[in-house]
Short mmCIF file of C-alpha atoms and ligand atoms in Angstrom, two decimals:
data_model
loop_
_atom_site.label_atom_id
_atom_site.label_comp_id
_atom_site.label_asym_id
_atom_site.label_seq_id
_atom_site.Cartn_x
_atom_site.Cartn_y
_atom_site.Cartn_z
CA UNK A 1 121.63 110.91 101.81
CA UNK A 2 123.09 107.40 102.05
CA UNK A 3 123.79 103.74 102.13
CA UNK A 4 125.62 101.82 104.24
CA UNK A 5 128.03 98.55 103.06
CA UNK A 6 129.43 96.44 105.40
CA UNK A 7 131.59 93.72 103.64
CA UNK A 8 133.13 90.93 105.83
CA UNK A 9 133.63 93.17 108.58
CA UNK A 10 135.52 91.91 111.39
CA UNK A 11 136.35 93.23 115.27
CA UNK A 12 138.33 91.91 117.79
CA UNK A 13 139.25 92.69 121.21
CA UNK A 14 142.81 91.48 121.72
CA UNK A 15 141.83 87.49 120.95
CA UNK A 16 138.26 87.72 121.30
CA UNK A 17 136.41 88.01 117.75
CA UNK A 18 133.35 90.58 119.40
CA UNK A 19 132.13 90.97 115.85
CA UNK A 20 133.61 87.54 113.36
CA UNK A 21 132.21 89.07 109.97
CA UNK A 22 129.43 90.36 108.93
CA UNK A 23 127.85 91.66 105.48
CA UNK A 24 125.18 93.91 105.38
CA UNK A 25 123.74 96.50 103.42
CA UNK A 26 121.41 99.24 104.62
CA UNK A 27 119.31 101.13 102.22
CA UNK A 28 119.47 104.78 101.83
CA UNK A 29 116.51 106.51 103.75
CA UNK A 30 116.07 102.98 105.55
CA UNK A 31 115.44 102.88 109.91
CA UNK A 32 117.66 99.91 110.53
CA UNK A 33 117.77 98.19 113.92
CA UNK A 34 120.13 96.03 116.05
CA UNK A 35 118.59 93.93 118.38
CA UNK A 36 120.07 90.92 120.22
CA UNK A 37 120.89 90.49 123.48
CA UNK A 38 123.59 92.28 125.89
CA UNK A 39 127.04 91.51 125.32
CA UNK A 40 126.02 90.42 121.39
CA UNK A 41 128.24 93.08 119.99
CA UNK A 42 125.38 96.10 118.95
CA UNK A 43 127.43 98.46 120.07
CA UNK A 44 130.41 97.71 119.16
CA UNK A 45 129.41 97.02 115.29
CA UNK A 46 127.31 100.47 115.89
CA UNK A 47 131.03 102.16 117.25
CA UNK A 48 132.87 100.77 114.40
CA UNK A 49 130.54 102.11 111.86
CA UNK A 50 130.85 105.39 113.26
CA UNK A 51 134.73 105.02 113.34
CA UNK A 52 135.16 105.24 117.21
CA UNK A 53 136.60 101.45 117.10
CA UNK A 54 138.63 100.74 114.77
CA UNK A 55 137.17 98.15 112.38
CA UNK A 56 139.83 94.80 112.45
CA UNK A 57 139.67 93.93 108.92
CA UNK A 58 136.59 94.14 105.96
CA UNK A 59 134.64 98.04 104.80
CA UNK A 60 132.80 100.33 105.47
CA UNK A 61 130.88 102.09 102.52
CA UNK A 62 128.88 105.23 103.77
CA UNK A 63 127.03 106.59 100.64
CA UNK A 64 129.19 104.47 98.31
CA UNK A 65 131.97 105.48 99.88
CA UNK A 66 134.99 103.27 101.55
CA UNK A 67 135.18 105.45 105.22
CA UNK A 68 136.65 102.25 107.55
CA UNK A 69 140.19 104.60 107.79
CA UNK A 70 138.84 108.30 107.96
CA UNK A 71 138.28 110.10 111.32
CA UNK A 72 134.92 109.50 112.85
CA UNK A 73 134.35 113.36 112.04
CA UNK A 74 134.93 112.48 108.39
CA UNK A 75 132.47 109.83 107.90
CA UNK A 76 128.88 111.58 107.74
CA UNK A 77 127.86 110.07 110.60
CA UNK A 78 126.67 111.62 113.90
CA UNK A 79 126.04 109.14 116.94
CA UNK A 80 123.87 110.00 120.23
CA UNK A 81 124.52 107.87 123.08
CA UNK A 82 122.16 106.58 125.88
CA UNK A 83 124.00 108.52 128.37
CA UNK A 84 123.37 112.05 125.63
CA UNK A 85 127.03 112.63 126.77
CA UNK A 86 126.34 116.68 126.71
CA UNK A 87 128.76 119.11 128.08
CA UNK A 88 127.43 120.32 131.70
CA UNK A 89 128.82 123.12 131.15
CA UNK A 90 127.32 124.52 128.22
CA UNK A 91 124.18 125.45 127.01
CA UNK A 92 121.77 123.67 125.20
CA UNK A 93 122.74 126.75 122.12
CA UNK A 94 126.18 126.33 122.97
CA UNK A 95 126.24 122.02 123.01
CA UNK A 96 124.14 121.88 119.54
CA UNK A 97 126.01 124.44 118.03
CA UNK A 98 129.58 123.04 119.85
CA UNK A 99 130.60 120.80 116.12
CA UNK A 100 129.92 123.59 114.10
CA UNK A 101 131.69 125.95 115.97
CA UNK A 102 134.69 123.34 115.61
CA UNK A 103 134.56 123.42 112.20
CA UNK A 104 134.56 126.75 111.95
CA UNK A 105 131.28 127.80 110.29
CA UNK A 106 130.21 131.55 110.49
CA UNK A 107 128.36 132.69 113.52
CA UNK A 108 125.44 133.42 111.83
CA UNK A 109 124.72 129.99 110.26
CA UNK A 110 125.34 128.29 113.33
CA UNK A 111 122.71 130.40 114.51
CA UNK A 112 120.59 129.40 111.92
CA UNK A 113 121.08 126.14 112.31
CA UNK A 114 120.63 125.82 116.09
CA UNK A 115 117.44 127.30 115.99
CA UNK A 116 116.24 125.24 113.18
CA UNK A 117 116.96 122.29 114.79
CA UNK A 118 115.61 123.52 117.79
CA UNK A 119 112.30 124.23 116.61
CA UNK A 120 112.36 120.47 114.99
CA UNK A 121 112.88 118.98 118.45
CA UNK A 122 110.76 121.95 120.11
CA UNK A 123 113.41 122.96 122.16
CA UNK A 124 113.41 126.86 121.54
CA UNK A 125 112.82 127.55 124.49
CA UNK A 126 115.26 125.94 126.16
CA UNK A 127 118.38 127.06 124.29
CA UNK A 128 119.81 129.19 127.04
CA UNK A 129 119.76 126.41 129.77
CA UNK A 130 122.39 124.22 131.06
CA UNK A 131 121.65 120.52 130.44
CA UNK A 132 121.04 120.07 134.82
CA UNK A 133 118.67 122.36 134.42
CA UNK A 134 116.82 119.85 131.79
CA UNK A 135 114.75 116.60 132.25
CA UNK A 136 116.02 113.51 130.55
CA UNK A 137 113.82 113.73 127.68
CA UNK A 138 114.47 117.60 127.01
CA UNK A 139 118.56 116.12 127.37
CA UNK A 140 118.07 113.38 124.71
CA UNK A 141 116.57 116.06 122.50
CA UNK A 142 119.68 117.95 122.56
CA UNK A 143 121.69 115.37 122.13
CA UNK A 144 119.69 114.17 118.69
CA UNK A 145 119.71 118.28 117.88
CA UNK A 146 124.07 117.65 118.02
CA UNK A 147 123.61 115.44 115.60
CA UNK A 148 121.13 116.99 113.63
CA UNK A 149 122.94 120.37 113.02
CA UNK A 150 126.14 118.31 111.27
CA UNK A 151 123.74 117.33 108.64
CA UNK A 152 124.81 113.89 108.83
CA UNK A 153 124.56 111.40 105.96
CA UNK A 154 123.33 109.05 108.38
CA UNK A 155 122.56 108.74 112.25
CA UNK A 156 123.52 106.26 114.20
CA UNK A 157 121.36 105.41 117.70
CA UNK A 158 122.71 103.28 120.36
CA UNK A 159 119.60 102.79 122.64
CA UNK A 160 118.68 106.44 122.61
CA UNK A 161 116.20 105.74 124.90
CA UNK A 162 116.78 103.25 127.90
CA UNK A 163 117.39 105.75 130.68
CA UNK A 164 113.84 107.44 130.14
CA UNK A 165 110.73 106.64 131.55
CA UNK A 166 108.13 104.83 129.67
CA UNK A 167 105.58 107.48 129.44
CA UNK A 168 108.35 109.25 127.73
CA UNK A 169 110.01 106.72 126.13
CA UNK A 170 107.20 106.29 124.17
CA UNK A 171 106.97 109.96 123.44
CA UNK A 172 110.22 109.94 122.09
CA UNK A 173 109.70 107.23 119.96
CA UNK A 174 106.93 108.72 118.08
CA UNK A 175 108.93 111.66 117.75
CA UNK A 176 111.67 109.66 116.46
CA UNK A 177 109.48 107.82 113.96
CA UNK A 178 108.74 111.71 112.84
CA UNK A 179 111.71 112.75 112.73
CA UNK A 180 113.06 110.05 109.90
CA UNK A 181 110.53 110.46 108.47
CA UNK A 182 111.06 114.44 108.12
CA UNK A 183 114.51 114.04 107.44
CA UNK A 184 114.14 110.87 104.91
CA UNK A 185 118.05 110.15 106.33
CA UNK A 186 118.79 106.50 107.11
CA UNK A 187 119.40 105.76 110.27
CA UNK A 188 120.43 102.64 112.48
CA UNK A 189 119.16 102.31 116.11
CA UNK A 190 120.50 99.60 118.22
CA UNK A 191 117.90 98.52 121.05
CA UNK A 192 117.33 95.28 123.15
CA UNK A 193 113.21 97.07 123.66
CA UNK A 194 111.15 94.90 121.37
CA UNK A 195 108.55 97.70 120.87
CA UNK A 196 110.93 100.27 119.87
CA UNK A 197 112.15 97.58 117.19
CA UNK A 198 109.15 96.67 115.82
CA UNK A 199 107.55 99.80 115.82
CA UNK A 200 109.91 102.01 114.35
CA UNK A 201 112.30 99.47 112.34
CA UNK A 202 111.84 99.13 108.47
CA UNK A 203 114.70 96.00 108.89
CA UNK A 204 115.79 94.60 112.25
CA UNK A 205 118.63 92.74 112.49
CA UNK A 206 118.89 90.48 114.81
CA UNK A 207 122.50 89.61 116.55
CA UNK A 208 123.78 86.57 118.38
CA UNK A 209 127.72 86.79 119.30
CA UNK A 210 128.71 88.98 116.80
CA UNK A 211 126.77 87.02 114.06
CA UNK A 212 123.45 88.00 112.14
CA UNK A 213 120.91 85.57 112.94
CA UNK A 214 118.19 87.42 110.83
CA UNK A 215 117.34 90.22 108.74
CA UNK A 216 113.96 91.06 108.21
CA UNK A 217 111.05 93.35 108.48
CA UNK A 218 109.30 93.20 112.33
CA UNK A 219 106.11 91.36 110.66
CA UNK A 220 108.33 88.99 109.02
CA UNK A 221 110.54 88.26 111.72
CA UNK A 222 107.13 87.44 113.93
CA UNK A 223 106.06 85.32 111.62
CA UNK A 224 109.04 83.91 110.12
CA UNK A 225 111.66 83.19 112.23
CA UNK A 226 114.28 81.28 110.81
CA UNK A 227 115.57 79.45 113.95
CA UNK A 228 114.75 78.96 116.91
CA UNK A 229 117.03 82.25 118.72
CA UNK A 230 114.65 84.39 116.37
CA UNK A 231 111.85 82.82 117.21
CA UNK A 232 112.27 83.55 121.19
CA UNK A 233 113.61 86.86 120.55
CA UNK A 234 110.96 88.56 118.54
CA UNK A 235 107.38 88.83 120.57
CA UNK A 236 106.88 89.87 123.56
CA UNK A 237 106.25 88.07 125.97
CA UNK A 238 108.42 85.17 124.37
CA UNK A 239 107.20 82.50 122.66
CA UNK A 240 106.75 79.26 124.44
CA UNK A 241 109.01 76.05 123.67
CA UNK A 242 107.90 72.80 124.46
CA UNK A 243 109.59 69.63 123.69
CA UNK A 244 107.90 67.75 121.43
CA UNK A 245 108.56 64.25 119.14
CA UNK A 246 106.17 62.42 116.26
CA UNK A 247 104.45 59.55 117.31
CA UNK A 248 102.54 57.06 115.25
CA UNK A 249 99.43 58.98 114.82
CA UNK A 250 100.63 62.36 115.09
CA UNK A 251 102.94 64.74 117.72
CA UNK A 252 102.97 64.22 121.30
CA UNK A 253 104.06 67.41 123.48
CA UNK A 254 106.38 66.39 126.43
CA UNK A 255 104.47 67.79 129.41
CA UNK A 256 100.87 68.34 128.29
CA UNK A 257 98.36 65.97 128.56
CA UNK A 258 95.87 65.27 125.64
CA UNK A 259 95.38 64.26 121.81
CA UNK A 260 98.19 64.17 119.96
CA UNK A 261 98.58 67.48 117.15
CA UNK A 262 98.63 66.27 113.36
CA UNK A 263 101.88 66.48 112.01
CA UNK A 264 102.51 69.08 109.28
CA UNK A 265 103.81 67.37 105.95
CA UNK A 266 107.11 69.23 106.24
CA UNK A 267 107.77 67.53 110.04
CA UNK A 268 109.72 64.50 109.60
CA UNK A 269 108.36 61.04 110.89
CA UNK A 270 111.31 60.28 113.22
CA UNK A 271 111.14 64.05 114.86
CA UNK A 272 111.85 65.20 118.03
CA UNK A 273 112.71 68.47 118.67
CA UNK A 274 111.58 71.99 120.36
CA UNK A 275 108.12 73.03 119.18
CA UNK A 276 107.55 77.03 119.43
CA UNK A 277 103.60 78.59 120.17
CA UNK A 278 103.20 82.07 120.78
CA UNK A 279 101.47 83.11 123.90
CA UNK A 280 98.47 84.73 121.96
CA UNK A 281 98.10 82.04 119.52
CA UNK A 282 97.31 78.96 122.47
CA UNK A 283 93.55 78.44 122.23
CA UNK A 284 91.46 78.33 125.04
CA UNK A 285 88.70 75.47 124.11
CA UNK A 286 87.33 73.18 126.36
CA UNK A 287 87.79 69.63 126.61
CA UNK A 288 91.54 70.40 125.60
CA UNK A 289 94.76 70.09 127.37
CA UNK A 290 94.57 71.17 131.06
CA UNK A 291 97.14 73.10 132.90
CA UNK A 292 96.90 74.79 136.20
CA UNK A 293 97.35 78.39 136.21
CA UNK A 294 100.49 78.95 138.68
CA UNK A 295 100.03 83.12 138.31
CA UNK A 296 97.53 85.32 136.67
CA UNK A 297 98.73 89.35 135.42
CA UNK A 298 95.79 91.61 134.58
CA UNK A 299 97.26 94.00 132.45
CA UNK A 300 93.87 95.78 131.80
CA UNK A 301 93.70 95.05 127.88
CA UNK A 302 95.29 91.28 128.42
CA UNK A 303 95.52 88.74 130.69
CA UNK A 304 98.50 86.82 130.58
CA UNK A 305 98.45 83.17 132.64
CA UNK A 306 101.32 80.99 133.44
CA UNK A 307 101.61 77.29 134.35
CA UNK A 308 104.63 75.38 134.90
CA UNK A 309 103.89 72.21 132.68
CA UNK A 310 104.79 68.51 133.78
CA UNK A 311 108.21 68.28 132.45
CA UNK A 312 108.91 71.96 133.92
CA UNK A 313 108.68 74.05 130.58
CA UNK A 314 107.15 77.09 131.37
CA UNK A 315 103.99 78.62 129.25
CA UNK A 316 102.95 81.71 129.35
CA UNK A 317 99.02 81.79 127.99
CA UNK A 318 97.24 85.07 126.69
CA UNK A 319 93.84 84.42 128.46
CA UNK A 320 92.50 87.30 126.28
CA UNK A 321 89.60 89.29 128.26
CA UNK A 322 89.48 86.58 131.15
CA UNK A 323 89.22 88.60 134.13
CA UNK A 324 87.72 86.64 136.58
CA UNK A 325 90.64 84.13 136.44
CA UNK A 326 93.02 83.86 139.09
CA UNK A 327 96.36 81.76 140.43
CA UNK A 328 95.32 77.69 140.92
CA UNK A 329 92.49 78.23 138.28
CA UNK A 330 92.52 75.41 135.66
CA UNK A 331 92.31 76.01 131.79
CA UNK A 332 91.74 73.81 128.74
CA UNK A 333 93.98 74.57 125.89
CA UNK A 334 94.06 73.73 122.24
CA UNK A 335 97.43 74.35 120.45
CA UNK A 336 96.34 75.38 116.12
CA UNK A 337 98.84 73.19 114.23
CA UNK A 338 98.89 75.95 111.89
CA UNK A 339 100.09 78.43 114.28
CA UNK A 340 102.93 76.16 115.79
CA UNK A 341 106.94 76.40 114.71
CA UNK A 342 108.47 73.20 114.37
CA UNK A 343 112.64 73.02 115.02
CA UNK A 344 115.76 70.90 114.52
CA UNK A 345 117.28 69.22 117.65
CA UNK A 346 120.44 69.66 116.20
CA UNK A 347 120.65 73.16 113.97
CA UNK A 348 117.87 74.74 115.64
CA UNK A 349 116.45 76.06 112.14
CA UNK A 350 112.72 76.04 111.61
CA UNK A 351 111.11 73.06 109.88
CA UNK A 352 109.10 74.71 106.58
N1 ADP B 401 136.80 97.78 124.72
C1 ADP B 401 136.53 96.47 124.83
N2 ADP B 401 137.50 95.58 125.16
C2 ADP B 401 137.23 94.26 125.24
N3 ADP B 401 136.02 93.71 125.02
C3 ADP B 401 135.02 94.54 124.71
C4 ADP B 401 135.20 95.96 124.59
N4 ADP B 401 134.02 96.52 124.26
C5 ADP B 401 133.13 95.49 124.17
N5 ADP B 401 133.72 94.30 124.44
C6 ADP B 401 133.09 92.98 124.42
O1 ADP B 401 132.49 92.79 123.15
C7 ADP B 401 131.23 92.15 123.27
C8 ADP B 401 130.16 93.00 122.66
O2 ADP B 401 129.96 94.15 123.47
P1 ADP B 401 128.90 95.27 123.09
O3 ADP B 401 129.07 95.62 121.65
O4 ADP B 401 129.05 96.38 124.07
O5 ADP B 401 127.52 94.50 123.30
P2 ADP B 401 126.02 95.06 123.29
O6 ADP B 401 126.05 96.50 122.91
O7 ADP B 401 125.31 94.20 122.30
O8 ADP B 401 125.48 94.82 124.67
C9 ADP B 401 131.02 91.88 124.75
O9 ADP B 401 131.41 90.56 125.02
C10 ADP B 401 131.94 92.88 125.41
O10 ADP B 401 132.40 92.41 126.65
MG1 MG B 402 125.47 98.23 123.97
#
């Protein structure tokens, strides 16, 4: 069981800086997740961990110990892949069992420790098949069961479950919540799927270019972003930014007709910036602001509605258990001060 230390760890790609530096420390036992979006650099910090890129300058303390120059093999940590990167060739005994066999362990404990896994990820009865003859989910089993068997001292995930469906994405999830939980081993799980982050993340990091924008856990990412790029990230769907300034008696949204909201003691008299409400937190309530429903999505258990406003910022409104609305239908809002995130113009970082 163990840690992980980054200190003012840095990768580039020729000239481009994919990762500047980052510090970050990961608790032993902890579920730790990336999230940002493509082309932030989750992979590549995730790679560099795991000592399959080189790490440009700073550490890498696994379990207390500095690992940023030994052999990915030699760090005690086991990736899985989105692609589970099996070998077609062998069996599903054969591919758990294939880094043990490397190392030269007896026949006997491999064995041993094939099956045990196995039974974890209830794949006994699979162990003789090739990995074509197994469905995606049955593939992405094996591929956790590799890493498994080495007994890592922590695993590292890099969106373990994208290529699955959702019924069984969500499967595998719960399983995956299980099997930390089982295994009490810390592990880090990169993911751009905002359920898998919330749901199974004790800390989720959020990325921008290389850079942590965040660290937090999901509830207090959702309801304390620090900026503005945290703000839209976390929830789904996205939170809704209007433009918005202070006015003499209050704050005047850009777009939306109606009273103006009463400014929050920490909102600055001369203020005009981007003003953040979460699709579930707009009121309906009549006599408020109107908008015009531009397209209606029954999802069964919510209605979501969304109107393109008169400035052109788009709001998405959960319409709760509306389900006689429909596209061109007008609604009254009401926006709860309380509920709103005020930002600088200029910094973007949330007004407190
Ligand atoms: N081998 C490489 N050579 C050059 N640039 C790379 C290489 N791998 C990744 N990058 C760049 O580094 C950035 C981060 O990539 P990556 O870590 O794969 O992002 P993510 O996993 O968050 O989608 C991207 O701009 C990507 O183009
Ligand atoms: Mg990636």
């Amino acid at each position: 069981m163990a840690g992980i230390e980054l200190r003012q760890l840095r990768k580039s790609y020729g000239a481009f800086e994919a990762i500047p530096a980052i510090d970050l420390t990961i608790e032993d036992g902890e579920f730790c997740i990336f999230v940002g979006p493509s082309g932030c650099g989750k992979s590549t910090l995730l790679r560099t961990i795991a000592g399959l890129e080189d790490a440009s300058a700073g550490e890498i303390l696994i379990g207390g110990e500095e690992v940023s120059r030994r052999h990915p093999g030699e760090r005690g940590a086991a990736m899985v892949f989105q692609n589970y990167a099996l070998y077609p060739h062998m069996t599903v005994r054969q591919n758990m069992g294939y880094a043990l066999k490397i190392a030269k362990k007896p026949k006997e404990e491999i064995k041993t420790t094939v099956e045990r896994a196995a039974r974890t990820l209830g794949l006994e009865d699979l162990l003789e098949r090739k990995p074509s003859e197994l469905s995606g989910g049955q593939r992405q089993r094996v591929a956790i069961g590799r890493a498994i068997v080495r007994d890592p001292k922590v695993f590292l995930f890099d969106e373990p479950l994208s290529n699955l469906d959702a019924e069984l994405r969500t499967r595998m999830r719960l399983e995956l919540a299980d099997l930390h939980r089982s295994l009490g081993v810390t592990m880090v799980y990169v993911t751009h799927d905002q359920v898998e982050a919330m749901t199974l993340a004790d800390r989720i990091v959020v990325l921008r270019s290389g850079r942590i924008e965040q660290v937090g856990s999901p509830l207090d990412l959702y309801e304390n972003p620090e900026n503005l790029f945290v703000a839209r990230f976390i929830g789904s769907p996205s939170m809704n930014i209007l433009k918005a300034e202070t006015i003499a008696d209050g704050i005047r949204l850009t777009g939306l007709d109606g009273p103006p909201l009463p400014r929050p003691d920490f909102v600055p008299a001369a203020w005009r910036g981007p003003l953040g409400i979460r699709p579930e937190h707009l009121r309906l309530h009549p006599g408020g602001m109107e908008v015009r429903l531009r397209a209606v999505e029954h999802l069964g258990d919510v209605t979501y509605g969304y109107a393109t406003l008169s400035d052109g910022t788009e709001l998405c409104i959960d319409l709760q258990n509306h389900r006689k609305m429909a596209a061109g239908d007008s609604v009254a809002l009401a926006i709860p001060t309380e509920r709103a995130f005020f930002f600088d113009q200029k910094t973007e970082r949330r007004l407190r």
